[in-house]
Short mmCIF file of C-alpha atoms in Angstrom, two decimals:
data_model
loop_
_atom_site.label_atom_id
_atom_site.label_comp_id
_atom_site.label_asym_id
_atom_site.label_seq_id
_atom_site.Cartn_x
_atom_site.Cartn_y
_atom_site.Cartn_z
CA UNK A 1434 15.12 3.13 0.58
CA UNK A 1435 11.30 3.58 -0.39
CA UNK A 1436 10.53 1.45 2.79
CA UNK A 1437 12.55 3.32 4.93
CA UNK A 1438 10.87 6.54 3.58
CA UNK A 1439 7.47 5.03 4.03
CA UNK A 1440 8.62 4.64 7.68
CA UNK A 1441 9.59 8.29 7.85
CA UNK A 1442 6.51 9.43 6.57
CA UNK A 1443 4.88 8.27 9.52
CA UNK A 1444 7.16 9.79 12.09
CA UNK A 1445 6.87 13.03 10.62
CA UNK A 1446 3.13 12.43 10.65
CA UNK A 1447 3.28 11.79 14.65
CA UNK A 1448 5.56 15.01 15.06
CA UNK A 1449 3.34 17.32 13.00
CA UNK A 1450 0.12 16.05 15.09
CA UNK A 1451 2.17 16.93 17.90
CA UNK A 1452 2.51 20.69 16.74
CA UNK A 1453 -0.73 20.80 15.27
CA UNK A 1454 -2.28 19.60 18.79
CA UNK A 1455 -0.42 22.57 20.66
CA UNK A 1456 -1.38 25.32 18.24
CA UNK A 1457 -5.15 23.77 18.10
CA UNK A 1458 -5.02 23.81 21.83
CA UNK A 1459 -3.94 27.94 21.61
CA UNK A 1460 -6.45 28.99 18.51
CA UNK A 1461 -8.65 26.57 18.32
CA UNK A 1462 -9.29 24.04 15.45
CA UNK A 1463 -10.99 25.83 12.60
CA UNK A 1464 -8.25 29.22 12.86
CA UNK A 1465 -5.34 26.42 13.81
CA UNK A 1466 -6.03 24.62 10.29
CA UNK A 1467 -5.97 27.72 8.45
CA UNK A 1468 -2.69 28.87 9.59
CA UNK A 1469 -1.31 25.31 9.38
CA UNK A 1470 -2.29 25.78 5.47
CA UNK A 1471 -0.34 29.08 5.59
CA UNK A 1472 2.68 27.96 6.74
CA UNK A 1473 2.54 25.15 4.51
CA UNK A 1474 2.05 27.77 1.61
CA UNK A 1475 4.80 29.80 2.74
CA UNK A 1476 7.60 27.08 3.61
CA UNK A 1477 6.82 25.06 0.01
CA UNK A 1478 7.07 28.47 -2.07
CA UNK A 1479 10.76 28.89 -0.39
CA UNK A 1480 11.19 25.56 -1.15
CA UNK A 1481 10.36 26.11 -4.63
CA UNK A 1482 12.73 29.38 -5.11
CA UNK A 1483 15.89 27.88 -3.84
CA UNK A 1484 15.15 24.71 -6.29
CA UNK A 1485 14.26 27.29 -8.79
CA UNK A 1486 11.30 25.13 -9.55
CA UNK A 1487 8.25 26.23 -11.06
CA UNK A 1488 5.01 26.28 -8.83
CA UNK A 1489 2.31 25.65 -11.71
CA UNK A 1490 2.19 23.40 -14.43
CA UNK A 1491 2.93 24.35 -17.59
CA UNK A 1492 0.28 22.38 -19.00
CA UNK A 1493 -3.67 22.07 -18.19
CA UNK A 1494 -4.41 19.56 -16.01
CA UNK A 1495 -7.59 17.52 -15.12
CA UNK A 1496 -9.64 19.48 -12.64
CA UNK A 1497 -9.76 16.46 -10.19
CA UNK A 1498 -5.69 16.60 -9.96
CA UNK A 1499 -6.30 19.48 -7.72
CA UNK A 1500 -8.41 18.05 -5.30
CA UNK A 1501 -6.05 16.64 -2.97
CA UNK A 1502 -5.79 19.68 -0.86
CA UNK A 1503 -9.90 20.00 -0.70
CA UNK A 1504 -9.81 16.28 0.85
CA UNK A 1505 -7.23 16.82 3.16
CA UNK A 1506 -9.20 19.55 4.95
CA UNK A 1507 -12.45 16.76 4.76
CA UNK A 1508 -10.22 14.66 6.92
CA UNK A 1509 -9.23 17.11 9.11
CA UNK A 1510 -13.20 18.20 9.94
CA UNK A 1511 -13.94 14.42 10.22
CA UNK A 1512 -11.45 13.99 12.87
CA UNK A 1513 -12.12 16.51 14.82
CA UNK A 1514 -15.76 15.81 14.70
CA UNK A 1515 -14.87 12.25 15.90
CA UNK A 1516 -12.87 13.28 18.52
CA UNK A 1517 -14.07 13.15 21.82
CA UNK A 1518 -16.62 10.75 20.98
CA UNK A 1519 -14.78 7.65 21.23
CA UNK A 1520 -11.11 7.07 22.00
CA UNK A 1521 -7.82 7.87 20.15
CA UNK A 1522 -6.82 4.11 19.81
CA UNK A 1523 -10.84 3.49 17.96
CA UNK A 1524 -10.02 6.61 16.08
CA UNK A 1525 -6.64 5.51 14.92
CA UNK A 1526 -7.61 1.75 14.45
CA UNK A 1527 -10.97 2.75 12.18
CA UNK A 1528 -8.64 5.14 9.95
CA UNK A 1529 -6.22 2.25 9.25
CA UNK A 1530 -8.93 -0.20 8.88
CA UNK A 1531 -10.29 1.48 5.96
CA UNK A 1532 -6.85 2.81 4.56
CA UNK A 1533 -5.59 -1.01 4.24
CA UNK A 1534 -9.30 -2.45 2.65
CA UNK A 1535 -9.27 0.73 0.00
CA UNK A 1536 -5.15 0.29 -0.64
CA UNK A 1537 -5.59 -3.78 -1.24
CA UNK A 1538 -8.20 -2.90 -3.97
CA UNK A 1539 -6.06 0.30 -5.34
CA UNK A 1540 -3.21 -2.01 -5.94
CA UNK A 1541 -5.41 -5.25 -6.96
CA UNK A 1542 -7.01 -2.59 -9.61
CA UNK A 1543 -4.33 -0.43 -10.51
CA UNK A 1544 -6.52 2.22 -9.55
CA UNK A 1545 -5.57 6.70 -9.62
CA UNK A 1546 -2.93 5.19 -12.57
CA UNK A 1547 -0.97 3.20 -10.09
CA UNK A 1548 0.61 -0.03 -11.31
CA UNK A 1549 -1.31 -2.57 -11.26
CA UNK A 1550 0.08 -5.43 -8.35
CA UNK A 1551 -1.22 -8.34 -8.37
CA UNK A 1552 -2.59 -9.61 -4.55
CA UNK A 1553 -0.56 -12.53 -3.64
CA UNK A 1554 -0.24 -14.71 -0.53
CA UNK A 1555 2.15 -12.78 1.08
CA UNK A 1556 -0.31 -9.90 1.17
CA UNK A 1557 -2.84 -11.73 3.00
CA UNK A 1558 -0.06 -13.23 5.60
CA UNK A 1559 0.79 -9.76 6.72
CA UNK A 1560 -2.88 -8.60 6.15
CA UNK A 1561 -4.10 -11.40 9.01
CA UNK A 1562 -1.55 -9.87 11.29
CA UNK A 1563 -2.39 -6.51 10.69
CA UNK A 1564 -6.19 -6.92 11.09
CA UNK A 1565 -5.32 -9.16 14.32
CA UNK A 1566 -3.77 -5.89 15.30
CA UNK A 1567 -6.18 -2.97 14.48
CA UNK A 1568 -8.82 -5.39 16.40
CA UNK A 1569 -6.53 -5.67 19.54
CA UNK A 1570 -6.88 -1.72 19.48
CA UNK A 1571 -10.75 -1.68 18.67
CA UNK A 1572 -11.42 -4.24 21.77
CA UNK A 1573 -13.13 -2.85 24.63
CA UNK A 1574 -13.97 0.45 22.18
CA UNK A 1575 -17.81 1.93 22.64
CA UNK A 1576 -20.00 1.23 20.22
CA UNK A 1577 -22.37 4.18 21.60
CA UNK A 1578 -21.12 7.01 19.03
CA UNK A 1579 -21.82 5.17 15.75
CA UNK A 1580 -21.71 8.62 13.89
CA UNK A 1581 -18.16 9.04 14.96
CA UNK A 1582 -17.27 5.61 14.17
CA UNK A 1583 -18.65 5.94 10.46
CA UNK A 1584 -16.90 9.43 10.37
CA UNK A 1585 -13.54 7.69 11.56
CA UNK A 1586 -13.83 4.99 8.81
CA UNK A 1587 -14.83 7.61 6.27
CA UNK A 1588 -11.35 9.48 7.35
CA UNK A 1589 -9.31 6.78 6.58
CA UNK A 1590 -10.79 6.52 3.26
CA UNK A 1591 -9.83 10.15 2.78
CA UNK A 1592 -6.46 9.87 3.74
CA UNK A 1593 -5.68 7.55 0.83
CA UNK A 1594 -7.42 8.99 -1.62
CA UNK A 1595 -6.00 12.35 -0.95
CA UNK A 1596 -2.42 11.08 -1.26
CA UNK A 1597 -2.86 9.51 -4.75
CA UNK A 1598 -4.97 12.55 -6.21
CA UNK A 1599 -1.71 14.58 -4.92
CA UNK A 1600 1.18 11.99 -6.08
CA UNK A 1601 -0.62 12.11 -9.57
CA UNK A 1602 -0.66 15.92 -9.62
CA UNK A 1603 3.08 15.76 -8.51
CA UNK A 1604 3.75 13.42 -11.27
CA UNK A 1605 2.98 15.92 -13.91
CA UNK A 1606 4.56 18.80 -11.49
CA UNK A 1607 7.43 17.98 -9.04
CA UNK A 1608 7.00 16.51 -5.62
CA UNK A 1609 7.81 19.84 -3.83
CA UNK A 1610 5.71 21.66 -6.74
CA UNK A 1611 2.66 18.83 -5.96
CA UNK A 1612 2.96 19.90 -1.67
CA UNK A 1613 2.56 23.52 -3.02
CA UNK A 1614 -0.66 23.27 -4.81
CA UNK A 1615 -1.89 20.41 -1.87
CA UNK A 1616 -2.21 23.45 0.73
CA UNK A 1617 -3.02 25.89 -1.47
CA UNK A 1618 -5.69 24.24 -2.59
CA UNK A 1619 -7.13 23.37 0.64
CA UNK A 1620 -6.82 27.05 2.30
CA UNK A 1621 -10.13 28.27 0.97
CA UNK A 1622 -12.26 25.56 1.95
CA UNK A 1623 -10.45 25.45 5.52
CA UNK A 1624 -11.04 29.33 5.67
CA UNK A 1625 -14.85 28.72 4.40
CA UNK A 1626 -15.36 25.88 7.13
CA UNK A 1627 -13.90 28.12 9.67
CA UNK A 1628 -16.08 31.02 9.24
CA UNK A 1629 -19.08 28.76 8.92
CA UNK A 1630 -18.18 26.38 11.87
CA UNK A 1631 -15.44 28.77 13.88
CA UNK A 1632 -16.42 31.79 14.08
CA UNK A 1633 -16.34 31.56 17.61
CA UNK A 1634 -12.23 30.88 17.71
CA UNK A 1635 -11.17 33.80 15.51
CA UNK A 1636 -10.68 35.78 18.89
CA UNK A 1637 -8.09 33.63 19.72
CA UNK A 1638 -5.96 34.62 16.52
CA UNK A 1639 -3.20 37.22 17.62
CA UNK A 1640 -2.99 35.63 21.12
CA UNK A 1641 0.58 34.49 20.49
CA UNK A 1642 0.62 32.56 23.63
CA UNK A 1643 1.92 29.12 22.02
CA UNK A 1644 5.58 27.78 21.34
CA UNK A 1645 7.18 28.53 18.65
CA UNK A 1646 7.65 25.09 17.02
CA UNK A 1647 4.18 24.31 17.37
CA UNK A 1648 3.86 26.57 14.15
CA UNK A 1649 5.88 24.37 12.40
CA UNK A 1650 2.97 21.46 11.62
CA UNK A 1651 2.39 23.37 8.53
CA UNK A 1652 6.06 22.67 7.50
CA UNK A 1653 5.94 18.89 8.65
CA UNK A 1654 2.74 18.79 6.58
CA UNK A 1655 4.59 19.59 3.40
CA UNK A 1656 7.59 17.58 4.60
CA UNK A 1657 4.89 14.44 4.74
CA UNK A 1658 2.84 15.46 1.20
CA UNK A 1659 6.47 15.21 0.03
CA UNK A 1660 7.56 12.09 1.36
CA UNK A 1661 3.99 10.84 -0.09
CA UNK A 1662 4.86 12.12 -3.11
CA UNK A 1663 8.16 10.35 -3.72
CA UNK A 1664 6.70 6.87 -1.81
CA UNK A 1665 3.41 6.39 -3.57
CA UNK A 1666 4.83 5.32 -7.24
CA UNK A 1667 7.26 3.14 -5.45
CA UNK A 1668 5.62 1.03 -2.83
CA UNK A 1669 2.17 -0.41 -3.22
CA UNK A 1670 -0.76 1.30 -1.41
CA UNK A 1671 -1.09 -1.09 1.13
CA UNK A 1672 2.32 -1.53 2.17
CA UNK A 1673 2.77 2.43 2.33
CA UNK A 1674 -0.17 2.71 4.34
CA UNK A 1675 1.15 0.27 6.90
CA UNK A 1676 4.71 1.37 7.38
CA UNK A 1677 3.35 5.03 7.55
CA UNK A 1678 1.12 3.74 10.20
CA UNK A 1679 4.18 1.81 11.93
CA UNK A 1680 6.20 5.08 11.82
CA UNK A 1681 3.42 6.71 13.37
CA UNK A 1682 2.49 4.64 16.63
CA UNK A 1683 6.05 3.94 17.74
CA UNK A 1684 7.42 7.54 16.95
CA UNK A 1685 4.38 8.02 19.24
CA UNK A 1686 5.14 6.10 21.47
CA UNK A 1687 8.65 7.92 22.14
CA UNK A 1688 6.89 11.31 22.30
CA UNK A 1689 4.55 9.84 25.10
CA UNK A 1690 7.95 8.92 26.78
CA UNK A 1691 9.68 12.10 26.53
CA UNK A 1692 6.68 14.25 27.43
CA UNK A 1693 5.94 11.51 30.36
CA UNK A 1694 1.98 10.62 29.38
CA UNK A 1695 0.30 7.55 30.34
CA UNK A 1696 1.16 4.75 27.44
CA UNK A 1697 -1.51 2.79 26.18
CA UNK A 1698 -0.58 -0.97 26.03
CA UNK A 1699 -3.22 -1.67 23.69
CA UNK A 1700 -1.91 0.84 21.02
CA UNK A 1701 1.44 -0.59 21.42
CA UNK A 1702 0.83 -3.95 21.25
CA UNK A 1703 -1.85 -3.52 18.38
CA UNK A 1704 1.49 -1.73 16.55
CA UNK A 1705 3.53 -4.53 17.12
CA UNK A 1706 0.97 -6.77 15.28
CA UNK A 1707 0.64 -4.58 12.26
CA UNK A 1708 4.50 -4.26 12.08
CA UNK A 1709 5.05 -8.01 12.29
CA UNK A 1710 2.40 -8.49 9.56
CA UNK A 1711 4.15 -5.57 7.45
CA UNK A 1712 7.93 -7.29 7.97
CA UNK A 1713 6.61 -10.91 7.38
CA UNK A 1714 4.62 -9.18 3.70
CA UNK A 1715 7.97 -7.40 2.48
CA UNK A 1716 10.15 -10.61 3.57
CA UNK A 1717 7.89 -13.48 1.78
CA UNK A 1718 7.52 -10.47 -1.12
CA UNK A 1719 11.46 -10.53 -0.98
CA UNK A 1720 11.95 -14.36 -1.20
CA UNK A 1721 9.31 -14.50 -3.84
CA UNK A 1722 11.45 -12.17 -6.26
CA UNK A 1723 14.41 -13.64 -5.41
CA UNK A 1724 13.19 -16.61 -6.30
CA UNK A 1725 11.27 -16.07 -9.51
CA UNK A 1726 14.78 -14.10 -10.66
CA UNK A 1727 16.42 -17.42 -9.92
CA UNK A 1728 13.70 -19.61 -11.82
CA UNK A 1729 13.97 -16.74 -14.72
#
């Protein structure tokens, strides 16, 4: 089930940079992330009052358990300062490349008070595919924006680190409780970056010429915190990070489809790579436990 919601968390991810595109296309990115955090805000606090959950913990917690939100914006200025630099596929392979080195050593070191999982062989089977894969989608990438490269590896980096911070702060919370505090969090420094680096874009705000459910990436971005939330006790880092990623190209790969744009064959078969090296790690993990139950 945890697999299957690792998966998920992925599609939702592709769906929500669908709607975040559109709005970011109609206000621009700086205003766009603010309201995405406002609609995130909004949409978890319902959340909250039909659960009749509480939104803050009722006990201190360490300052750091906060920062989730903070890092999540980091990303989100590190992508966009990447983007048009070099392509989406470089983009997308760098960010994995670093989320699967930094997950391997989470889950080697038991690190953000994750258990500790021991590497095995199956892990590196599936890790050969998958790096086979994220270099099928980095071939033939320019080398001439090495800034943006280091800023796309940097992003990945982010990514995890900004899911644990927010699964521990969940853990003492409630998953829905953790989403809350994620975005609220991060509004003030995405309304600080945007007066500081969008200040040009705020006369785009109240120009409602966008549709409707592009407004709802704020909600999908809860919806994925969430799903993060629930996954990241349960599956190891670096499996998480590759079904997520799975979810992600292929759901991608359908929205291309519907909304008829050119598909890139290099994305897809880079994905199929990384998903054959993700089945063939939870298989041989499978037969591994099945056996050791059988020698026990």
């Amino acid at each position: 089930m945890y697999y299957f919601f690792s998966l998920l968390t992925g599609v939702v991810i592709a769906l929500m940079v669908l709607c975040n595109g559109d709005l970011t296309n109609a206000y621009g990115v700086y205003p766009a992330t603010v309201l995405i955090h406002i609609v995130g805000i909004i949409f978890a606090w319902i959340c909250l009052r039909i659960l009749k959950q509480p939104a803050f913990p009722k006990k201190k917690l360490p300052f750091w358990m906060y920062l989730g939100g903070v890092i999540g914006v980091i990303t989100t200025v590190f992508n966009n300062l990447a983007f048009g630099k070099i392509s989406l596929t470089a983009i997308l392979a760098l960010s994995l490349l670093a989320q699967t080195l930094l997950s391997v050593i989470i889950d080697g070191l038991g690190l953000f008070e994750m258990q500790k999982r021991r590497i095995s062989s199956a892990t590196l089977i599936g890790f050969v595919f998958c790096l086979a894969g994220i270099l099928w989608m980095l071939y033939g990438a320019t080398v001439e924006a090495a800034l943006a490269l280091i800023l796309s590896f940097c992003t990945g980096i982010s990514v995890v680190i900004s899911r644990m911070i927010n699964a521990s702060l969940a853990g003492q919370t409630s998953a829905v409780a953790g989403s809350f505090l994620n975005h609220l969090a991060g509004l003030l420094p995405a309304t600080i970056v945007m007066f500081l680096f969008g200040r040009d874009e705020l006369s785009a705000i109240g120009s409602f010429q966008v549709p409707w459910w592009a407004y709802l990436g704020g909600v999908l971005g809860v919806v994925v915190v969430l799903l993060y939330n629930i996954t990241v006790p349960k599956v190891s880092a670096f499996q998480l990070t590759l079904l997520s990623f799975v979810g992600q190209v292929f759901a991608g790969i359908i929205l291309d489809l519907i909304m008829k744009n050119t598909l890139s064959s290099q994305t897809f078969i880079g994905g199929l790579l990384v998903a054959l090296g993700i089945g063939l790690n939870i298989i041989i993990e499978q037969l591994f436990q099945k056996r050791k139950q059988c020698n026990a």
